[in-house]
Amino acid sequence: MNEKGFFITLEGIEGVGKTTNMDFVHKQLVAAGKDVILTREPGGTSLGEDVRNLLLGHKHDGMSSETELLLMFAARAEHLSKVIMPAVMDGKVVLCDRFTDATYAYQGGGRGIPTRRIQELEQWVQGGTRPDMTFLLDLPVEVGLERAGKRSAADRFEKEDMAFFQRVRDRYLQLAAEYPQRFRVIDASKPLDDVQQQISNALQEILN
Ligand code: T5A
């Protein structure tokens, strides 16, 4: 993205600490004088939050992978046009908990939808819009699921098995290797202070 603002995303499997570290990144950016919008996917708009409930709740257990993929992009189309693009065009920093890398990881890696199908939707919905920087918080699947399990009841994705999340993690790492200029891989298995030091170091690159 080369508009006036900046678009940062946080990614990773369940329980890696995205929500915890959104707050940390937000504070660092604000302290550096940035005007920051915090948002998330699926969600980020009124329509998107309704779609999130459809996707994460159990009312539609067994929904087809294609339906899931299209709902992700439907919510994303609304999010981009109503929140992300206006903020970036206005010179703001958009900090988003998950974005299209999650689609490649979960619907592509996890569910097995072909990459080219996701690329077609990405091109249609986003055109050339991509995050400027992506933090991939990475840790072993067992550790992430244990942390997530302690926190809340399992949503529709958290009911999946270890093999599913291993495929998701593998796809994330593959994306990070493919786009090293955009991704910063953070070892999220470390204590929180250490994780935040790694994030802070990477953030300095853009703040400088
Ligand atoms: N999805 C999303 C798709 O399938 N396709 C898509 O395109 C998109 C956009 C969204 C779901 O939707 C799927 C992926 C997801 O399954 P979500 O709520 O956004 O769900 O994501 P979750 O991963 O479920 O969010 P979680 O809240 O479970 O995980 P977080 O935010 O990564 O973890 P967090 O910060 O809540 O931390 C978990 C626990 O660990 C502790 C925290 O205090 C907390 O208790 N913790 C640490 N403990 C020790 N050491 C550290 N370093 C710690 N960091 C945090």
Coordinates of C-alpha atoms and ligand atoms in Angstrom, one line a residue:
M1 CA 0.0 0.0 0.0
N2 CA 1.6 3.4 -0.9
E3 CA -1.2 5.7 0.2
K4 CA -0.6 8.3 3.0
G5 CA -1.2 6.0 6.0
F6 CA 0.1 2.6 7.0
F7 CA -1.6 -0.8 7.3
I8 CA -0.3 -3.3 10.0
T9 CA -1.7 -6.8 10.6
L10 CA -1.2 -9.3 13.4
E11 CA -1.5 -13.0 12.5
G12 CA -1.0 -16.4 14.1
I13 CA -2.9 -19.5 15.3
E14 CA -5.3 -19.4 18.3
G15 CA -3.8 -18.3 21.6
V16 CA -0.5 -16.8 20.2
G17 CA -1.3 -13.5 21.9
K18 CA -2.6 -11.3 19.1
T19 CA -5.3 -9.6 21.3
T20 CA -2.8 -9.1 24.1
N21 CA -0.2 -7.6 21.8
M22 CA -2.6 -5.4 19.8
D23 CA -2.8 -3.2 22.9
F24 CA 1.0 -3.1 23.2
V25 CA 1.5 -2.1 19.5
H26 CA -1.3 0.4 19.8
K27 CA 0.4 2.1 22.8
Q28 CA 3.8 2.2 21.1
L29 CA 2.3 3.8 18.0
V30 CA 0.3 6.4 19.9
A31 CA 3.4 7.2 22.0
A32 CA 5.2 7.9 18.7
G33 CA 2.4 10.4 17.7
K34 CA 0.5 8.2 15.3
D35 CA -3.2 8.4 14.8
V36 CA -4.2 4.7 15.1
I37 CA -7.4 2.8 14.2
L38 CA -7.8 -0.7 15.9
T39 CA -9.8 -3.2 14.1
R40 CA -10.2 -7.0 13.5
E41 CA -11.3 -9.7 11.0
P42 CA -13.7 -11.2 10.6
G43 CA -15.5 -8.1 11.8
G44 CA -14.6 -4.4 12.0
T45 CA -17.9 -3.1 10.7
S46 CA -21.5 -3.7 11.8
L47 CA -22.1 -6.1 8.9
G48 CA -18.7 -7.7 9.5
E49 CA -19.4 -8.3 13.2
D50 CA -22.7 -10.0 12.2
V51 CA -20.8 -12.2 9.7
R52 CA -18.2 -13.0 12.4
N53 CA -21.1 -14.3 14.6
L54 CA -22.2 -16.6 11.7
L55 CA -18.6 -17.8 11.2
L56 CA -17.5 -18.3 14.8
G57 CA -20.8 -19.4 16.4
H58 CA -22.1 -23.0 16.4
K59 CA -25.5 -22.3 14.7
H60 CA -24.0 -23.2 11.3
D61 CA -21.6 -26.1 12.3
G62 CA -20.8 -28.0 9.2
M63 CA -21.0 -25.0 6.8
S64 CA -19.2 -25.7 3.6
S65 CA -15.6 -24.5 3.2
E66 CA -16.6 -22.4 0.2
T67 CA -19.4 -20.7 2.2
E68 CA -16.8 -19.9 4.9
L69 CA -14.4 -18.5 2.3
L70 CA -17.0 -16.3 0.7
L71 CA -18.3 -15.0 4.0
M72 CA -14.7 -14.1 5.0
F73 CA -14.3 -12.0 1.8
A74 CA -17.8 -10.5 2.1
A75 CA -16.9 -9.2 5.5
R76 CA -13.5 -8.0 4.2
A77 CA -15.1 -6.1 1.2
E78 CA -17.2 -4.1 3.7
H79 CA -14.3 -3.6 6.1
L80 CA -12.0 -2.4 3.3
S81 CA -14.5 0.1 1.8
K82 CA -15.9 1.4 5.1
V83 CA -12.9 1.4 7.5
I84 CA -9.5 0.4 6.2
M85 CA -9.2 2.4 3.0
P86 CA -10.8 5.6 4.3
A87 CA -8.4 5.6 7.3
V88 CA -5.3 4.9 5.3
M89 CA -6.2 7.5 2.8
D90 CA -6.6 9.9 5.7
G91 CA -3.0 9.2 6.8
K92 CA -3.9 7.0 9.8
V93 CA -2.2 3.8 10.9
V94 CA -4.7 0.8 10.7
L95 CA -3.8 -2.0 13.1
C96 CA -5.8 -5.1 12.3
D97 CA -6.1 -8.4 14.2
R98 CA -6.0 -10.8 11.2
F99 CA -6.5 -10.2 7.5
T100 CA -6.2 -12.1 4.3
D101 CA -3.1 -14.1 5.4
A102 CA -5.5 -15.8 7.8
T103 CA -7.6 -16.9 4.8
Y104 CA -4.6 -18.4 3.1
A105 CA -3.7 -20.2 6.4
Y106 CA -7.2 -21.4 7.6
Q107 CA -9.2 -21.8 4.4
G108 CA -6.2 -22.6 2.3
G109 CA -3.9 -24.6 4.6
G110 CA -6.5 -25.7 7.1
R111 CA -9.5 -26.5 4.9
G112 CA -7.5 -27.3 1.7
I113 CA -9.1 -24.8 -0.6
P114 CA -6.7 -24.2 -3.6
T115 CA -4.5 -21.2 -3.4
R116 CA -5.5 -19.9 -6.8
R117 CA -9.2 -19.7 -5.7
I118 CA -8.2 -17.5 -2.7
Q119 CA -6.0 -15.4 -5.0
E120 CA -8.9 -14.8 -7.4
L121 CA -11.1 -13.5 -4.5
E122 CA -8.2 -11.5 -3.1
Q123 CA -7.6 -9.7 -6.4
W124 CA -11.3 -9.1 -6.9
V125 CA -12.0 -7.7 -3.4
Q126 CA -8.7 -6.0 -2.7
G127 CA -7.1 -5.1 -6.0
G128 CA -3.5 -4.3 -5.1
T129 CA -4.2 -3.5 -1.4
R130 CA -2.0 -5.5 0.9
P131 CA -0.7 -4.8 4.5
D132 CA 2.5 -2.8 4.7
M133 CA 3.7 -4.9 7.7
T134 CA 2.6 -8.2 9.2
F135 CA 3.6 -9.6 12.6
L136 CA 3.3 -13.3 12.6
L137 CA 3.2 -14.5 16.2
D138 CA 4.4 -18.1 16.0
L139 CA 4.5 -20.9 18.6
P140 CA 3.9 -24.6 18.7
V141 CA 0.2 -25.5 18.2
E142 CA -0.1 -27.3 21.6
V143 CA 1.0 -24.2 23.4
G144 CA -1.4 -21.9 21.5
L145 CA -4.4 -24.1 22.0
E146 CA -3.7 -24.5 25.7
R147 CA -3.5 -20.8 26.2
A148 CA -6.6 -20.2 24.2
G149 CA -8.5 -23.0 26.0
K150 CA -7.8 -21.4 29.4
R151 CA -9.4 -18.1 28.2
S152 CA -12.8 -18.9 26.7
A153 CA -15.2 -21.5 25.4
A154 CA -14.2 -23.0 22.0
D155 CA -15.6 -21.3 18.9
R156 CA -16.3 -23.1 15.6
F157 CA -12.7 -23.0 14.6
E158 CA -11.3 -24.0 18.0
K159 CA -13.2 -27.3 17.7
E160 CA -10.8 -28.4 14.9
D161 CA -8.1 -30.9 15.7
M162 CA -4.3 -30.5 16.1
A163 CA -3.6 -31.5 12.5
F164 CA -5.8 -28.7 11.3
F165 CA -3.9 -26.1 13.3
Q166 CA -0.6 -27.6 12.3
R167 CA -1.5 -27.1 8.7
V168 CA -2.6 -23.5 9.5
R169 CA 0.7 -22.8 11.3
D170 CA 2.7 -24.4 8.4
R171 CA 0.9 -22.2 5.8
Y172 CA 1.6 -19.1 7.9
L173 CA 5.3 -19.9 8.0
Q174 CA 5.3 -20.6 4.3
L175 CA 3.7 -17.1 3.7
A176 CA 6.3 -15.5 5.9
A177 CA 9.1 -17.2 3.9
E178 CA 7.5 -16.1 0.6
Y179 CA 7.1 -12.4 1.6
P180 CA 10.1 -11.7 3.9
Q181 CA 9.9 -7.9 3.3
R182 CA 6.4 -7.7 4.7
F183 CA 6.5 -10.3 7.5
R184 CA 8.2 -10.1 10.9
V185 CA 8.1 -13.5 12.6
I186 CA 7.9 -13.2 16.4
D187 CA 8.7 -16.1 18.7
A188 CA 5.5 -16.0 20.8
S189 CA 6.4 -19.0 22.9
K190 CA 8.7 -16.7 25.0
P191 CA 7.5 -14.8 28.1
L192 CA 5.4 -11.7 27.3
D193 CA 8.2 -9.2 28.0
D194 CA 10.5 -10.9 25.5
V195 CA 7.7 -11.1 22.9
Q196 CA 7.0 -7.4 23.3
Q197 CA 10.7 -6.6 23.0
Q198 CA 10.8 -8.4 19.7
I199 CA 7.7 -6.5 18.5
S200 CA 9.1 -3.2 19.6
N201 CA 12.4 -3.8 17.7
A202 CA 10.5 -4.5 14.5
L203 CA 8.2 -1.5 15.0
Q204 CA 11.3 0.8 15.3
E205 CA 11.9 0.1 11.6
I206 CA 8.7 1.9 10.6
L207 CA 8.8 4.5 13.4
N208 CA 12.3 5.6 12.3
Ligands
T5A1 N1 -10.3 -16.8 10.5 C1 -10.2 -15.4 10.5 C2 -10.3 -17.5 9.3 O1 -10.5 -18.8 9.3 N2 -10.1 -16.9 8.1 C3 -9.9 -15.5 8.0 O2 -9.7 -15.0 6.9 C4 -9.9 -14.8 9.3 C5 -9.7 -13.3 9.2 C6 -11.1 -15.6 14.5 C7 -11.2 -16.9 13.9 O3 -11.5 -16.8 12.5 C8 -10.6 -17.5 11.7 C9 -9.3 -17.7 12.6 C10 -9.9 -17.7 14.0 O4 -10.2 -19.0 14.3 P1 -10.2 -14.6 16.7 O5 -10.9 -14.5 18.0 O6 -9.9 -13.4 16.0 O7 -11.0 -15.7 15.9 O8 -8.8 -15.3 16.9 P2 -8.3 -16.2 18.0 O9 -7.0 -16.7 17.5 O10 -9.3 -17.2 18.4 O11 -8.0 -15.2 19.1 P3 -7.5 -15.6 20.5 O12 -8.1 -14.6 21.4 O13 -7.8 -17.1 20.8 O14 -6.0 -15.6 20.5 P4 -5.0 -14.5 20.6 O15 -5.7 -13.2 20.5 O16 -3.9 -14.7 19.7 O17 -4.5 -14.6 22.1 P5 -4.7 -13.8 23.4 O18 -4.0 -12.5 23.3 O19 -6.1 -13.8 23.7 O20 -3.9 -14.6 24.4 C11 -4.3 -15.9 24.8 C12 -3.9 -16.2 26.3 O21 -2.5 -16.3 26.3 C13 -1.9 -15.4 27.3 C14 -3.0 -14.2 27.4 O22 -2.9 -13.6 28.6 C15 -4.3 -15.0 27.2 O23 -4.7 -15.6 28.5 N3 -0.7 -14.9 26.7 C16 0.5 -15.4 27.2 N4 0.9 -16.2 28.1 C17 2.2 -16.5 28.3 N5 3.2 -15.9 27.6 C18 2.9 -15.1 26.6 N6 3.9 -14.5 25.9 C19 1.5 -14.7 26.4 N7 0.9 -14.0 25.5 C20 -0.4 -14.1 25.7

